[in-house]
Amino acid sequence: MRIAMISAGRAGRQEQYVAQLTRALTGLGHQATRHTPRASEVADLGRFGKRLAARWADEGAPDVVHVHSWMDCAVALAATRLPLVMTAHSVDPIPQDAVCGAADHVIVQNGRQADGFGRLGVEEDRISIIPSGVDTDRFQPGHVDIQSGPLHRILAVGLTPGDGLFSLIRALPQLPEAELTIAGGPERGRLTTDPLVQRLIALAKDLWVENRLLMLGQVPRDRMPALYRSADAMVTVRTSGGFSSAMQEAMACGVPVVGYSSENAQRTVVSGRTGLLTPAGDIFALTQALSCALSDRMTRVHWGNAARRRAEEQFSWPRIAGQVTRVYRAAVASTQAHKSPVNT
């Protein structure tokens, strides 16, 4: 298939998603092309749409257009009336009924997003839940380049408001054999002025575990595989919000995932096989689960091996690209059906 991937070219995880998906689709034999606005078009995306329309008029139109934001969708609508697929990357869909009606199919990453689009009137058969993928070549088991010392390392990725990280620190006194490493948030040089970081450190001091709390701040992407491999367990304490790729990345590195149960965690982790999930907010259960993972090396190895297999089988980019391709074909078939004459 000829696929036009329209993306506003913003830095961050959304652009990483677009780049990885484009690469995987190309690997499956599709002709996938990314289109981003020129600097002069950023303030006037209508010009971007007109340029695409002119290009496709000269070079031939793609079979399907895939957009990744509301603005991208508007660009596509200005450029063409071809089959249109939209991936929603934000947690809560913006109520743009006209755009929803224009998209032949919407890809979301969790049920909360799917419910949101359903409330906007998008039919269930036009919504597919497809998670983000993980680069299983980049994130894979291997030599541990970062040593964590004599203590077991529990790794949390992401510095987000809420009670989750505070729960982790409250669990530390009951896990004397463990240290907690938190990656994410501002650059390391700005940690001392970050209010959330200071609250976490203050709690650790109150509980006499500050010597077992390591705040790394923002970690470059190229260092993340080594950081995952240095951990004995990755912990997730997010109970809401958008999809996080950290669980998939840790699993691809052969690291078991322990933490609070949430929709995203349940879709990613097989509790008791690739890690262990506990009721959200239950600090005692979380502490017991972490103790179980850290006290038995063979259990960690078994879970880690199973986590790697699951990452390869369910979340590799070729696997995700195959699911997205089926959505494309459905969108094309739907468009053709609407264009087909009705026999009377």
Tab-separated table of C-alpha atoms in Angstrom:
chain	number	residue	atom	x	y	z
A	1	MET	CA	0.000	0.000	0.000
A	2	ARG	CA	0.994	3.626	-0.510
A	3	ILE	CA	0.646	5.338	2.848
A	4	ALA	CA	0.913	9.060	3.530
A	5	MET	CA	1.940	9.667	7.151
A	6	ILE	CA	1.099	13.273	8.049
A	7	SER	CA	2.873	14.572	11.116
A	8	ALA	CA	3.458	18.087	12.379
A	9	GLY	CA	7.079	17.216	13.100
A	10	ARG	CA	6.987	17.878	16.852
A	11	ALA	CA	9.743	16.411	18.994
A	12	GLY	CA	8.851	13.813	21.608
A	13	ARG	CA	7.275	10.400	21.879
A	14	GLN	CA	4.629	11.091	19.260
A	15	GLU	CA	7.270	11.707	16.621
A	16	GLN	CA	9.191	8.639	17.779
A	17	TYR	CA	5.991	6.651	17.288
A	18	VAL	CA	5.508	8.044	13.776
A	19	ALA	CA	9.126	7.336	12.811
A	20	GLN	CA	9.087	3.779	14.157
A	21	LEU	CA	5.728	2.942	12.594
A	22	THR	CA	6.808	4.354	9.221
A	23	ARG	CA	9.975	2.267	9.339
A	24	ALA	CA	8.061	-0.890	10.291
A	25	LEU	CA	5.462	-0.398	7.558
A	26	THR	CA	8.266	0.006	5.022
A	27	GLY	CA	9.775	-3.227	6.354
A	28	LEU	CA	6.495	-4.991	5.600
A	29	GLY	CA	6.724	-3.892	1.973
A	30	HIS	CA	4.504	-0.808	2.057
A	31	GLN	CA	5.469	2.536	0.570
A	32	ALA	CA	5.131	4.731	3.652
A	33	THR	CA	6.101	8.400	3.344
A	34	ARG	CA	6.204	10.966	6.148
A	35	HIS	CA	4.997	14.474	5.371
A	36	THR	CA	5.811	17.372	7.706
A	37	PRO	CA	5.210	21.113	7.275
A	38	ARG	CA	7.937	23.473	6.192
A	39	ALA	CA	8.921	26.223	8.609
A	40	SER	CA	6.871	28.724	6.600
A	41	GLU	CA	3.789	26.469	6.836
A	42	VAL	CA	3.715	25.888	10.593
A	43	ALA	CA	1.609	28.991	11.211
A	44	ASP	CA	-0.657	28.249	8.247
A	45	LEU	CA	-1.295	24.532	7.958
A	46	GLY	CA	-3.795	25.185	5.180
A	47	ARG	CA	-0.808	25.928	2.924
A	48	PHE	CA	0.674	22.593	3.969
A	49	GLY	CA	-2.533	20.826	2.948
A	50	LYS	CA	-2.660	22.590	-0.411
A	51	ARG	CA	0.963	21.641	-1.107
A	52	LEU	CA	0.192	18.003	-0.401
A	53	ALA	CA	-2.859	18.136	-2.651
A	54	ALA	CA	-0.777	19.565	-5.493
A	55	ARG	CA	1.948	16.981	-4.987
A	56	TRP	CA	-0.507	14.097	-5.004
A	57	ALA	CA	-2.210	15.488	-8.118
A	58	ASP	CA	1.145	15.380	-9.925
A	59	GLU	CA	2.654	12.193	-8.466
A	60	GLY	CA	-0.427	10.117	-7.735
A	61	ALA	CA	-2.449	9.882	-4.558
A	62	PRO	CA	-1.671	7.475	-1.713
A	63	ASP	CA	-4.037	4.637	-0.883
A	64	VAL	CA	-4.588	5.860	2.668
A	65	VAL	CA	-3.703	8.899	4.785
A	66	HIS	CA	-2.676	8.434	8.435
A	67	VAL	CA	-2.706	11.464	10.738
A	68	HIS	CA	-1.636	11.857	14.366
A	69	SER	CA	-3.332	14.954	15.710
A	70	TRP	CA	-6.359	17.152	15.170
A	71	MET	CA	-4.262	19.689	13.277
A	72	ASP	CA	-2.841	16.937	11.065
A	73	CYS	CA	-6.403	15.803	10.403
A	74	ALA	CA	-7.377	19.292	9.279
A	75	VAL	CA	-4.384	19.309	6.924
A	76	ALA	CA	-5.461	15.997	5.431
A	77	LEU	CA	-9.009	17.214	4.927
A	78	ALA	CA	-7.699	20.284	3.121
A	79	ALA	CA	-5.557	18.100	0.873
A	80	THR	CA	-7.759	15.171	-0.054
A	81	ARG	CA	-10.846	13.046	0.526
A	82	LEU	CA	-8.880	9.796	0.526
A	83	PRO	CA	-9.338	7.068	3.151
A	84	LEU	CA	-8.339	8.682	6.449
A	85	VAL	CA	-7.043	7.010	9.626
A	86	MET	CA	-6.286	8.977	12.779
A	87	THR	CA	-4.232	7.859	15.774
A	88	ALA	CA	-5.189	9.637	18.996
A	89	HIS	CA	-2.092	10.120	21.145
A	90	SER	CA	-3.640	12.263	23.867
A	91	VAL	CA	-5.578	10.843	26.808
A	92	ASP	CA	-8.826	12.728	26.293
A	93	PRO	CA	-10.072	13.299	22.726
A	94	ILE	CA	-10.889	16.904	21.891
A	95	PRO	CA	-14.577	17.236	20.977
A	96	GLN	CA	-14.188	17.928	17.270
A	97	ASP	CA	-17.257	16.180	15.908
A	98	ALA	CA	-16.641	17.214	12.305
A	99	VAL	CA	-13.143	15.765	12.315
A	100	CYS	CA	-14.345	12.576	14.009
A	101	GLY	CA	-16.920	12.178	11.271
A	102	ALA	CA	-14.273	12.662	8.592
A	103	ALA	CA	-11.918	9.956	9.873
A	104	ASP	CA	-12.772	6.537	8.469
A	105	HIS	CA	-11.067	4.845	11.410
A	106	VAL	CA	-9.602	5.958	14.740
A	107	ILE	CA	-6.722	4.169	16.483
A	108	VAL	CA	-6.515	4.600	20.256
A	109	GLN	CA	-4.209	3.117	22.866
A	110	ASN	CA	-6.642	2.322	25.663
A	111	GLY	CA	-10.294	1.858	26.490
A	112	ARG	CA	-10.646	5.295	28.051
A	113	GLN	CA	-9.817	6.898	24.736
A	114	ALA	CA	-12.155	4.507	22.926
A	115	ASP	CA	-14.999	5.456	25.272
A	116	GLY	CA	-14.269	9.142	24.660
A	117	PHE	CA	-14.585	8.774	20.913
A	118	GLY	CA	-17.708	6.683	21.378
A	119	ARG	CA	-19.283	9.565	23.289
A	120	LEU	CA	-18.451	11.793	20.325
A	121	GLY	CA	-20.475	9.525	18.083
A	122	VAL	CA	-17.739	7.401	16.501
A	123	GLU	CA	-19.128	3.902	15.895
A	124	GLU	CA	-17.456	1.032	17.742
A	125	ASP	CA	-16.431	-0.700	14.510
A	126	ARG	CA	-14.487	2.434	13.497
A	127	ILE	CA	-12.312	2.351	16.640
A	128	SER	CA	-9.349	0.035	17.199
A	129	ILE	CA	-7.221	-0.246	20.338
A	130	ILE	CA	-3.619	-0.732	19.229
A	131	PRO	CA	-0.772	-0.034	21.674
A	132	SER	CA	2.456	1.685	20.825
A	133	GLY	CA	5.322	-0.595	19.872
A	134	VAL	CA	8.817	-1.153	21.184
A	135	ASP	CA	12.095	-1.472	19.295
A	136	THR	CA	13.086	-4.983	20.360
A	137	ASP	CA	16.468	-4.656	18.647
A	138	ARG	CA	17.404	-1.581	20.646
A	139	PHE	CA	15.750	-2.693	23.883
A	140	GLN	CA	16.986	-6.198	24.536
A	141	PRO	CA	18.689	-8.222	27.271
A	142	GLY	CA	22.438	-7.929	27.412
A	143	HIS	CA	25.469	-6.867	29.361
A	144	VAL	CA	24.734	-4.676	32.375
A	145	ASP	CA	26.806	-1.530	31.842
A	146	ILE	CA	25.460	0.315	34.893
A	147	GLN	CA	26.193	-1.288	38.245
A	148	SER	CA	23.709	-0.677	41.048
A	149	GLY	CA	25.849	-1.913	43.948
A	150	PRO	CA	24.955	-4.565	46.528
A	151	LEU	CA	21.288	-3.564	46.783
A	152	HIS	CA	18.534	-4.683	44.435
A	153	ARG	CA	17.536	-1.887	42.065
A	154	ILE	CA	13.862	-0.997	41.638
A	155	LEU	CA	13.440	1.309	38.654
A	156	ALA	CA	10.560	3.738	38.144
A	157	VAL	CA	10.359	5.693	34.894
A	158	GLY	CA	8.465	8.948	34.720
A	159	LEU	CA	8.031	11.765	37.203
A	160	THR	CA	4.316	12.496	37.296
A	161	PRO	CA	2.085	14.049	39.969
A	162	GLY	CA	-0.025	11.680	42.061
A	163	ASP	CA	0.421	9.352	44.991
A	164	GLY	CA	2.205	6.539	43.129
A	165	LEU	CA	5.814	7.566	43.690
A	166	PHE	CA	5.060	8.484	47.292
A	167	SER	CA	3.682	4.951	47.750
A	168	LEU	CA	6.953	3.551	46.466
A	169	ILE	CA	8.986	5.555	48.940
A	170	ARG	CA	6.653	4.500	51.761
A	171	ALA	CA	7.326	0.898	50.779
A	172	LEU	CA	11.118	1.261	51.017
A	173	PRO	CA	11.411	0.830	54.826
A	174	GLN	CA	9.923	-2.655	54.358
A	175	LEU	CA	12.416	-3.447	51.586
A	176	PRO	CA	15.800	-2.993	53.264
A	177	GLU	CA	17.556	-4.908	50.483
A	178	ALA	CA	16.393	-2.507	47.775
A	179	GLU	CA	17.125	0.945	46.400
A	180	LEU	CA	14.676	2.987	44.351
A	181	THR	CA	15.892	4.747	41.202
A	182	ILE	CA	13.535	7.241	39.571
A	183	ALA	CA	14.255	8.362	36.011
A	184	GLY	CA	12.371	11.276	34.507
A	185	GLY	CA	11.404	14.852	35.141
A	186	PRO	CA	13.662	17.859	34.665
A	187	GLU	CA	17.345	17.724	33.818
A	188	ARG	CA	19.497	16.611	36.714
A	189	GLY	CA	20.834	20.111	37.342
A	190	ARG	CA	17.288	21.387	37.957
A	191	LEU	CA	16.173	18.679	40.386
A	192	THR	CA	16.955	20.831	43.399
A	193	THR	CA	14.352	23.387	42.328
A	194	ASP	CA	11.600	20.971	41.294
A	195	PRO	CA	8.760	20.989	43.857
A	196	LEU	CA	7.709	17.365	43.289
A	197	VAL	CA	11.273	16.083	43.537
A	198	GLN	CA	11.803	17.986	46.780
A	199	ARG	CA	8.602	16.529	48.254
A	200	LEU	CA	9.741	13.018	47.364
A	201	ILE	CA	13.151	13.609	48.909
A	202	ALA	CA	11.563	15.109	52.034
A	203	LEU	CA	9.391	12.009	52.491
A	204	ALA	CA	12.431	9.755	52.038
A	205	LYS	CA	14.260	11.711	54.740
A	206	ASP	CA	11.288	11.441	57.106
A	207	LEU	CA	11.351	7.654	56.621
A	208	TRP	CA	15.172	7.431	56.910
A	209	VAL	CA	15.540	5.954	53.413
A	210	GLU	CA	17.039	8.938	51.563
A	211	ASN	CA	20.287	6.989	51.122
A	212	ARG	CA	18.325	4.413	49.101
A	213	LEU	CA	16.582	6.903	46.800
A	214	LEU	CA	18.314	7.976	43.600
A	215	MET	CA	16.754	10.720	41.467
A	216	LEU	CA	18.300	10.713	37.982
A	217	GLY	CA	16.207	13.399	36.341
A	218	GLN	CA	15.831	13.360	32.587
A	219	VAL	CA	17.770	10.458	31.040
A	220	PRO	CA	18.816	10.548	27.346
A	221	ARG	CA	16.997	7.963	25.243
A	222	ASP	CA	20.227	6.274	24.198
A	223	ARG	CA	20.994	5.493	27.852
A	224	MET	CA	17.641	3.951	28.679
A	225	PRO	CA	18.349	0.354	27.508
A	226	ALA	CA	21.366	0.140	29.815
A	227	LEU	CA	19.373	1.647	32.670
A	228	TYR	CA	16.593	-0.909	32.257
A	229	ARG	CA	19.096	-3.765	32.186
A	230	SER	CA	20.637	-2.538	35.450
A	231	ALA	CA	17.313	-3.008	37.265
A	232	ASP	CA	16.110	-6.118	39.061
A	233	ALA	CA	12.523	-4.992	38.572
A	234	MET	CA	10.730	-2.120	36.890
A	235	VAL	CA	7.843	-0.716	38.905
A	236	THR	CA	4.766	1.039	37.559
A	237	VAL	CA	2.525	3.060	39.870
A	238	ARG	CA	0.533	5.001	37.270
A	239	THR	CA	-3.180	4.360	37.637
A	240	SER	CA	-4.393	6.742	34.941
A	241	GLY	CA	-3.129	8.847	32.079
A	242	GLY	CA	-1.894	8.070	28.618
A	243	PHE	CA	-0.045	5.004	27.456
A	244	SER	CA	3.504	4.674	28.749
A	245	SER	CA	6.069	2.713	26.749
A	246	ALA	CA	8.309	2.182	29.793
A	247	MET	CA	6.699	-1.155	30.672
A	248	GLN	CA	7.220	-2.470	27.149
A	249	GLU	CA	10.812	-1.243	27.038
A	250	ALA	CA	11.668	-2.871	30.372
A	251	MET	CA	10.043	-6.142	29.299
A	252	ALA	CA	11.954	-6.094	26.011
A	253	CYS	CA	15.149	-5.811	28.083
A	254	GLY	CA	14.131	-8.919	30.030
A	255	VAL	CA	13.141	-7.046	33.180
A	256	PRO	CA	9.961	-8.069	35.051
A	257	VAL	CA	7.351	-5.391	35.793
A	258	VAL	CA	5.751	-5.040	39.216
A	259	GLY	CA	3.203	-2.436	40.202
A	260	TYR	CA	-0.321	-1.157	40.452
A	261	SER	CA	-2.956	-2.619	38.208
A	262	SER	CA	-4.396	-0.268	35.596
A	263	GLU	CA	-5.893	-0.750	32.171
A	264	ASN	CA	-2.557	-0.091	30.464
A	265	ALA	CA	-0.687	-2.342	32.888
A	266	GLN	CA	-3.200	-5.152	32.401
A	267	ARG	CA	-2.844	-4.886	28.620
A	268	THR	CA	0.939	-5.096	28.915
A	269	VAL	CA	1.857	-7.286	31.893
A	270	VAL	CA	0.648	-10.841	32.442
A	271	SER	CA	0.524	-10.897	36.224
A	272	GLY	CA	2.228	-13.958	37.645
A	273	ARG	CA	4.064	-14.635	34.375
A	274	THR	CA	5.901	-11.480	33.254
A	275	GLY	CA	5.685	-9.673	36.584
A	276	LEU	CA	3.102	-9.006	39.258
A	277	LEU	CA	0.244	-6.498	39.498
A	278	THR	CA	-1.491	-5.412	42.686
A	279	PRO	CA	-4.635	-3.373	43.439
A	280	ALA	CA	-4.024	0.310	42.817
A	281	GLY	CA	-3.233	2.217	45.978
A	282	ASP	CA	-2.568	-0.872	48.111
A	283	ILE	CA	0.901	-0.114	49.483
A	284	PHE	CA	1.054	-3.343	51.496
A	285	ALA	CA	0.297	-5.485	48.431
A	286	LEU	CA	2.818	-3.510	46.360
A	287	THR	CA	5.471	-4.053	49.029
A	288	GLN	CA	4.752	-7.784	49.123
A	289	ALA	CA	4.925	-8.045	45.339
A	290	LEU	CA	8.268	-6.242	45.199
A	291	SER	CA	9.606	-8.414	48.025
A	292	CYS	CA	8.532	-11.523	46.116
A	293	ALA	CA	10.327	-10.361	42.976
A	294	LEU	CA	13.509	-9.273	44.739
A	295	SER	CA	13.901	-12.223	47.121
A	296	ASP	CA	13.871	-14.964	44.496
A	297	ARG	CA	16.374	-14.678	41.657
A	298	MET	CA	14.914	-17.632	39.742
A	299	THR	CA	11.481	-16.013	39.793
A	300	ARG	CA	12.970	-12.810	38.382
A	301	VAL	CA	14.765	-14.716	35.652
A	302	HIS	CA	11.624	-16.670	34.754
A	303	TRP	CA	9.487	-13.529	34.661
A	304	GLY	CA	12.161	-11.620	32.748
A	305	ASN	CA	12.447	-14.283	30.057
A	306	ALA	CA	8.674	-14.413	29.678
A	307	ALA	CA	8.550	-10.606	29.545
A	308	ARG	CA	11.040	-10.568	26.673
A	309	ARG	CA	9.018	-13.145	24.733
A	310	ARG	CA	5.817	-11.183	25.240
A	311	ALA	CA	7.467	-7.966	24.081
A	312	GLU	CA	8.666	-9.700	20.908
A	313	GLU	CA	5.361	-11.446	20.203
A	314	GLN	CA	2.916	-8.670	21.103
A	315	PHE	CA	4.650	-5.280	21.022
A	316	SER	CA	7.403	-5.392	18.404
A	317	TRP	CA	6.971	-2.727	15.728
A	318	PRO	CA	6.438	-5.267	12.901
A	319	ARG	CA	3.590	-6.748	14.961
A	320	ILE	CA	2.055	-3.315	15.568
A	321	ALA	CA	2.511	-2.362	11.904
A	322	GLY	CA	0.613	-5.498	10.903
A	323	GLN	CA	-2.329	-4.486	13.098
A	324	VAL	CA	-2.278	-0.951	11.688
A	325	THR	CA	-2.202	-2.359	8.144
A	326	ARG	CA	-5.461	-4.216	8.835
A	327	VAL	CA	-6.986	-0.892	9.904
A	328	TYR	CA	-5.788	0.694	6.654
A	329	ARG	CA	-7.397	-2.054	4.602
A	330	ALA	CA	-10.659	-1.643	6.500
A	331	ALA	CA	-10.606	2.122	5.905
A	332	VAL	CA	-9.951	1.636	2.185
A	333	ALA	CA	-12.711	-0.974	1.910
A	334	SER	CA	-15.149	1.314	3.728
A	335	THR	CA	-14.352	4.203	1.406
A	336	GLN	CA	-14.742	2.035	-1.684
A	337	ALA	CA	-18.055	0.689	-0.398
A	338	HIS	CA	-19.424	4.203	0.016
A	339	LYS	CA	-18.319	5.090	-3.512
A	340	SER	CA	-19.747	1.953	-5.094
A	341	PRO	CA	-23.049	2.419	-6.963
A	342	VAL	CA	-26.089	0.824	-5.360
A	343	ASN	CA	-28.028	-1.554	-7.594
A	344	THR	CA	-31.761	-0.933	-7.662
